[in-house]
CSV table of C-alpha atoms in Angstrom, one decimal:
chain,number,residue,atom,x,y,z
A,1,UNK,CA,1.9,-11.2,13.8
A,2,UNK,CA,4.0,-8.6,12.2
A,3,UNK,CA,3.1,-4.9,12.9
A,4,UNK,CA,4.3,-1.6,11.5
A,5,UNK,CA,4.2,1.6,13.6
A,6,UNK,CA,4.6,5.2,12.4
A,7,UNK,CA,4.5,7.3,15.4
A,8,UNK,CA,4.4,10.7,13.7
A,9,UNK,CA,1.0,11.4,12.2
A,10,UNK,CA,2.2,14.7,10.7
A,11,UNK,CA,5.5,16.4,10.1
A,12,UNK,CA,6.6,19.7,8.6
A,13,UNK,CA,9.8,20.8,7.0
A,14,UNK,CA,11.1,24.0,5.4
A,15,UNK,CA,11.8,23.8,1.7
A,16,UNK,CA,15.5,22.8,1.2
A,17,UNK,CA,15.8,21.4,4.7
A,18,UNK,CA,16.1,17.8,5.8
A,19,UNK,CA,13.4,15.7,7.5
A,20,UNK,CA,13.3,12.2,8.9
A,21,UNK,CA,10.2,10.1,9.1
A,22,UNK,CA,10.2,7.3,11.6
A,23,UNK,CA,9.0,3.7,11.2
A,24,UNK,CA,9.4,0.7,13.6
A,25,UNK,CA,8.2,-2.8,13.0
A,26,UNK,CA,7.8,-6.0,15.0
A,27,UNK,CA,8.6,-9.4,13.5
A,28,UNK,CA,10.3,-12.6,14.5
A,29,UNK,CA,11.5,-13.3,11.0
A,30,UNK,CA,15.0,-12.7,9.8
A,31,UNK,CA,14.3,-12.3,6.1
A,32,UNK,CA,12.0,-9.6,4.9
A,33,UNK,CA,11.6,-6.5,2.8
A,34,UNK,CA,10.8,-3.0,3.9
A,35,UNK,CA,9.4,-0.2,1.7
A,36,UNK,CA,8.5,3.5,1.9
A,37,UNK,CA,5.6,4.6,-0.3
A,38,UNK,CA,4.5,8.1,-1.1
A,39,UNK,CA,0.9,9.1,-1.7
A,40,UNK,CA,0.5,12.6,-3.1
A,41,UNK,CA,-2.8,14.4,-3.3
A,42,UNK,CA,-3.4,12.6,-6.6
A,43,UNK,CA,-3.7,9.5,-4.5
A,44,UNK,CA,-1.4,7.4,-6.7
A,45,UNK,CA,0.8,5.4,-4.3
A,46,UNK,CA,4.4,5.2,-5.6
A,47,UNK,CA,7.4,3.5,-4.3
A,48,UNK,CA,10.1,5.8,-2.8
A,49,UNK,CA,12.6,3.3,-1.6
A,50,UNK,CA,13.0,-0.4,-0.6
A,51,UNK,CA,15.4,-2.3,1.7
A,52,UNK,CA,16.1,-6.0,1.8
A,53,UNK,CA,16.7,-7.1,5.4
A,54,UNK,CA,19.7,-9.2,4.5
A,55,UNK,CA,21.5,-6.1,3.2
A,56,UNK,CA,23.4,-4.2,5.8
A,57,UNK,CA,23.9,-1.2,3.5
A,58,UNK,CA,21.3,1.5,3.7
A,59,UNK,CA,19.3,2.0,0.5
A,60,UNK,CA,19.5,5.4,-1.2
A,61,UNK,CA,17.6,6.9,-4.1
A,62,UNK,CA,18.7,10.4,-4.9
A,63,UNK,CA,17.5,12.7,-2.1
A,64,UNK,CA,15.9,9.8,-0.3
A,65,UNK,CA,17.8,7.5,2.0
A,66,UNK,CA,17.0,5.1,4.8
A,67,UNK,CA,18.5,4.3,8.2
A,68,UNK,CA,17.9,0.6,8.6
A,69,UNK,CA,18.6,-0.7,12.1
A,70,UNK,CA,17.7,-4.4,12.0
A,71,UNK,CA,18.4,-5.1,15.7
A,72,UNK,CA,16.3,-2.2,16.7
A,73,UNK,CA,13.7,-2.9,14.1
A,74,UNK,CA,13.7,0.6,12.9
A,75,UNK,CA,13.5,1.9,9.3
A,76,UNK,CA,13.5,5.6,9.0
A,77,UNK,CA,13.3,7.7,5.9
A,78,UNK,CA,15.4,10.8,5.4
A,79,UNK,CA,14.5,13.3,2.8
A,80,UNK,CA,17.3,15.8,2.0
A,81,UNK,CA,16.8,19.1,0.2
A,82,UNK,CA,13.1,18.9,0.6
A,83,UNK,CA,11.0,20.2,-2.3
A,84,UNK,CA,7.3,21.3,-2.5
A,85,UNK,CA,6.6,18.2,-4.5
A,86,UNK,CA,7.6,16.0,-1.5
A,87,UNK,CA,4.4,17.0,0.3
A,88,UNK,CA,2.4,13.8,0.6
A,89,UNK,CA,1.4,10.9,2.9
A,90,UNK,CA,4.3,8.5,3.5
A,91,UNK,CA,3.6,4.9,4.3
A,92,UNK,CA,6.1,2.4,5.7
A,93,UNK,CA,5.4,-1.2,4.7
A,94,UNK,CA,6.7,-4.6,5.5
A,95,UNK,CA,6.6,-7.8,3.5
A,96,UNK,CA,7.8,-11.2,4.4
A,97,UNK,CA,8.8,-13.8,1.8
A,98,UNK,CA,8.1,-16.6,4.3
A,99,UNK,CA,4.6,-15.6,5.3
A,100,UNK,CA,3.2,-17.4,2.3
A,101,UNK,CA,0.6,-14.7,1.7
A,102,UNK,CA,2.6,-12.2,-0.2
A,103,UNK,CA,0.8,-9.4,1.6
A,104,UNK,CA,2.1,-6.1,2.7
A,105,UNK,CA,1.6,-4.7,6.2
A,106,UNK,CA,1.4,-0.9,6.2
A,107,UNK,CA,1.8,1.7,8.9
A,108,UNK,CA,-0.7,4.3,9.6
A,109,UNK,CA,1.1,6.9,7.6
A,110,UNK,CA,2.9,10.3,8.2
A,111,UNK,CA,1.6,13.4,6.4
A,112,UNK,CA,4.5,15.6,5.4
A,113,UNK,CA,4.0,19.2,4.8
A,114,UNK,CA,6.7,21.2,3.0
A,115,UNK,CA,6.8,25.0,3.9
A,116,UNK,CA,7.9,27.4,1.2
B,1,UNK,CA,5.3,1.5,-17.3
B,2,UNK,CA,3.1,-0.9,-15.5
B,3,UNK,CA,-0.5,0.1,-15.0
B,4,UNK,CA,-3.3,-0.7,-12.6
B,5,UNK,CA,-6.7,0.8,-13.5
B,6,UNK,CA,-9.5,1.2,-11.2
B,7,UNK,CA,-12.9,1.7,-12.9
B,8,UNK,CA,-14.0,4.7,-10.9
B,9,UNK,CA,-12.3,7.4,-8.9
B,10,UNK,CA,-15.4,8.5,-7.1
B,11,UNK,CA,-18.6,6.5,-6.3
B,12,UNK,CA,-21.7,7.4,-4.4
B,13,UNK,CA,-24.0,4.5,-3.5
B,14,UNK,CA,-27.0,4.0,-1.3
B,15,UNK,CA,-27.2,1.8,1.7
B,16,UNK,CA,-28.1,-1.8,0.8
B,17,UNK,CA,-26.9,-1.5,-2.8
B,18,UNK,CA,-24.6,-4.1,-4.3
B,19,UNK,CA,-21.4,-2.4,-5.3
B,20,UNK,CA,-18.7,-3.6,-7.7
B,21,UNK,CA,-15.2,-2.1,-7.7
B,22,UNK,CA,-13.2,-3.1,-10.7
B,23,UNK,CA,-9.4,-3.4,-11.0
B,24,UNK,CA,-7.4,-4.2,-14.1
B,25,UNK,CA,-3.7,-4.7,-14.4
B,26,UNK,CA,-1.9,-4.6,-17.8
B,27,UNK,CA,0.6,-7.2,-17.0
B,28,UNK,CA,0.2,-11.0,-16.6
B,29,UNK,CA,0.8,-11.1,-12.9
B,30,UNK,CA,-0.8,-13.4,-10.3
B,31,UNK,CA,-0.7,-11.5,-7.1
B,32,UNK,CA,-3.5,-8.9,-6.7
B,33,UNK,CA,-4.7,-7.1,-3.6
B,34,UNK,CA,-7.6,-4.9,-2.4
B,35,UNK,CA,-6.8,-2.5,0.4
B,36,UNK,CA,-9.0,-0.1,2.3
B,37,UNK,CA,-7.5,3.2,3.4
B,38,UNK,CA,-8.9,5.2,6.3
B,39,UNK,CA,-7.4,8.2,8.1
B,40,UNK,CA,-5.3,7.1,11.1
B,41,UNK,CA,-5.7,3.4,10.2
B,42,UNK,CA,-3.4,3.2,7.2
B,43,UNK,CA,-4.0,0.5,4.6
B,44,UNK,CA,-5.7,-2.6,5.7
B,45,UNK,CA,-5.9,-5.7,3.5
B,46,UNK,CA,-9.4,-6.9,2.5
B,47,UNK,CA,-8.7,-9.7,0.1
B,48,UNK,CA,-5.9,-10.9,-2.1
B,49,UNK,CA,-5.6,-13.3,-4.9
B,50,UNK,CA,-2.6,-15.3,-6.2
B,51,UNK,CA,-4.2,-16.7,-9.3
B,52,UNK,CA,-7.4,-17.0,-11.3
B,53,UNK,CA,-10.3,-18.1,-9.1
B,54,UNK,CA,-8.0,-18.2,-6.1
B,55,UNK,CA,-8.6,-15.8,-3.2
B,56,UNK,CA,-7.6,-15.4,0.4
B,57,UNK,CA,-9.1,-13.3,3.1
B,58,UNK,CA,-7.1,-10.5,4.4
B,59,UNK,CA,-7.4,-8.7,7.8
B,60,UNK,CA,-10.9,-7.2,7.3
B,61,UNK,CA,-12.9,-9.3,4.9
B,62,UNK,CA,-16.3,-8.9,6.6
B,63,UNK,CA,-18.9,-7.4,4.3
B,64,UNK,CA,-16.8,-7.9,1.2
B,65,UNK,CA,-16.2,-10.6,-1.4
B,66,UNK,CA,-14.1,-10.8,-4.5
B,67,UNK,CA,-14.1,-12.2,-8.0
B,68,UNK,CA,-11.2,-13.1,-10.2
B,69,UNK,CA,-12.4,-14.8,-13.4
B,70,UNK,CA,-9.4,-13.6,-15.5
B,71,UNK,CA,-5.8,-13.0,-14.4
B,72,UNK,CA,-5.9,-9.3,-15.3
B,73,UNK,CA,-9.1,-8.4,-13.5
B,74,UNK,CA,-9.8,-8.5,-9.7
B,75,UNK,CA,-13.1,-7.2,-8.5
B,76,UNK,CA,-14.2,-6.2,-5.0
B,77,UNK,CA,-17.9,-6.7,-4.2
B,78,UNK,CA,-19.8,-5.1,-1.4
B,79,UNK,CA,-22.9,-7.4,-1.2
B,80,UNK,CA,-25.0,-4.8,0.7
B,81,UNK,CA,-23.3,-1.5,1.1
B,82,UNK,CA,-23.3,0.1,4.6
B,83,UNK,CA,-22.3,3.6,5.7
B,84,UNK,CA,-19.3,2.1,7.6
B,85,UNK,CA,-17.9,1.0,4.2
B,86,UNK,CA,-17.4,4.6,3.2
B,87,UNK,CA,-13.7,4.7,2.5
B,88,UNK,CA,-10.9,4.8,0.0
B,89,UNK,CA,-10.3,1.5,-1.8
B,90,UNK,CA,-6.9,0.8,-3.4
B,91,UNK,CA,-6.2,-2.1,-5.7
B,92,UNK,CA,-2.6,-3.3,-6.2
B,93,UNK,CA,-0.6,-6.0,-7.8
B,94,UNK,CA,2.8,-7.4,-7.2
B,95,UNK,CA,4.9,-9.4,-9.7
B,96,UNK,CA,6.7,-11.3,-7.0
B,97,UNK,CA,8.0,-11.0,-3.5
B,98,UNK,CA,11.2,-9.2,-4.5
B,99,UNK,CA,9.4,-6.3,-6.1
B,100,UNK,CA,7.2,-3.5,-4.9
B,101,UNK,CA,3.4,-3.4,-5.2
B,102,UNK,CA,1.9,-1.3,-8.0
B,103,UNK,CA,-1.2,0.6,-7.1
B,104,UNK,CA,-4.2,2.0,-8.8
B,105,UNK,CA,-5.4,5.6,-8.2
B,106,UNK,CA,-8.0,4.5,-5.7
B,107,UNK,CA,-11.8,4.7,-5.6
B,108,UNK,CA,-13.3,7.0,-3.0
B,109,UNK,CA,-16.6,5.3,-2.1
B,110,UNK,CA,-19.3,7.1,-0.2
B,111,UNK,CA,-22.3,5.1,1.0
B,112,UNK,CA,-25.3,7.3,1.9
């Protein structure tokens, strides 16, 4: 069964600095999707960034980028120029198109604090 | 903007009560999910549904059931609420495998 591991329960970053959140996963499949979701105090989960496993190029969305290492099964999120509004829980998620269940598998989350 | 609406943001129920958590999506999508979120455990799948009247158990279905009579509405039912079901419940839907899931704002349920 697939698993997703986020080994950092909590991280802190100074405003305007860069922070990297770690995520590793375990799968025997070759085709899958990976996601980072943000959950602010309002509790609304929103997508930050997604990566298709067949794409070698790392996904980027403005200040957010990923370092996708398929062989190492690693999918880290880099936040550049951190802002106070980035403070939230961040969840890494895996989804397989071949599983037949459409379900997402989530990590346990990393709470990011942004220090002014 | 797509929208997922959960009927309550906060609920307090007594042990043994039957509890209904409602979720409505404003798009005509098949795949809907109920997750439970607990600190240190992340999101765990309770049930999901890929069509009307179709449902599949997730990883932690014990103590829960679901109902999907119409495509836009997916209800989570706690037949007899217990204190260990105190948690945050998140509903989501996903148009297809190539897109992300869209979440509701969550219902924080407290069972006393």
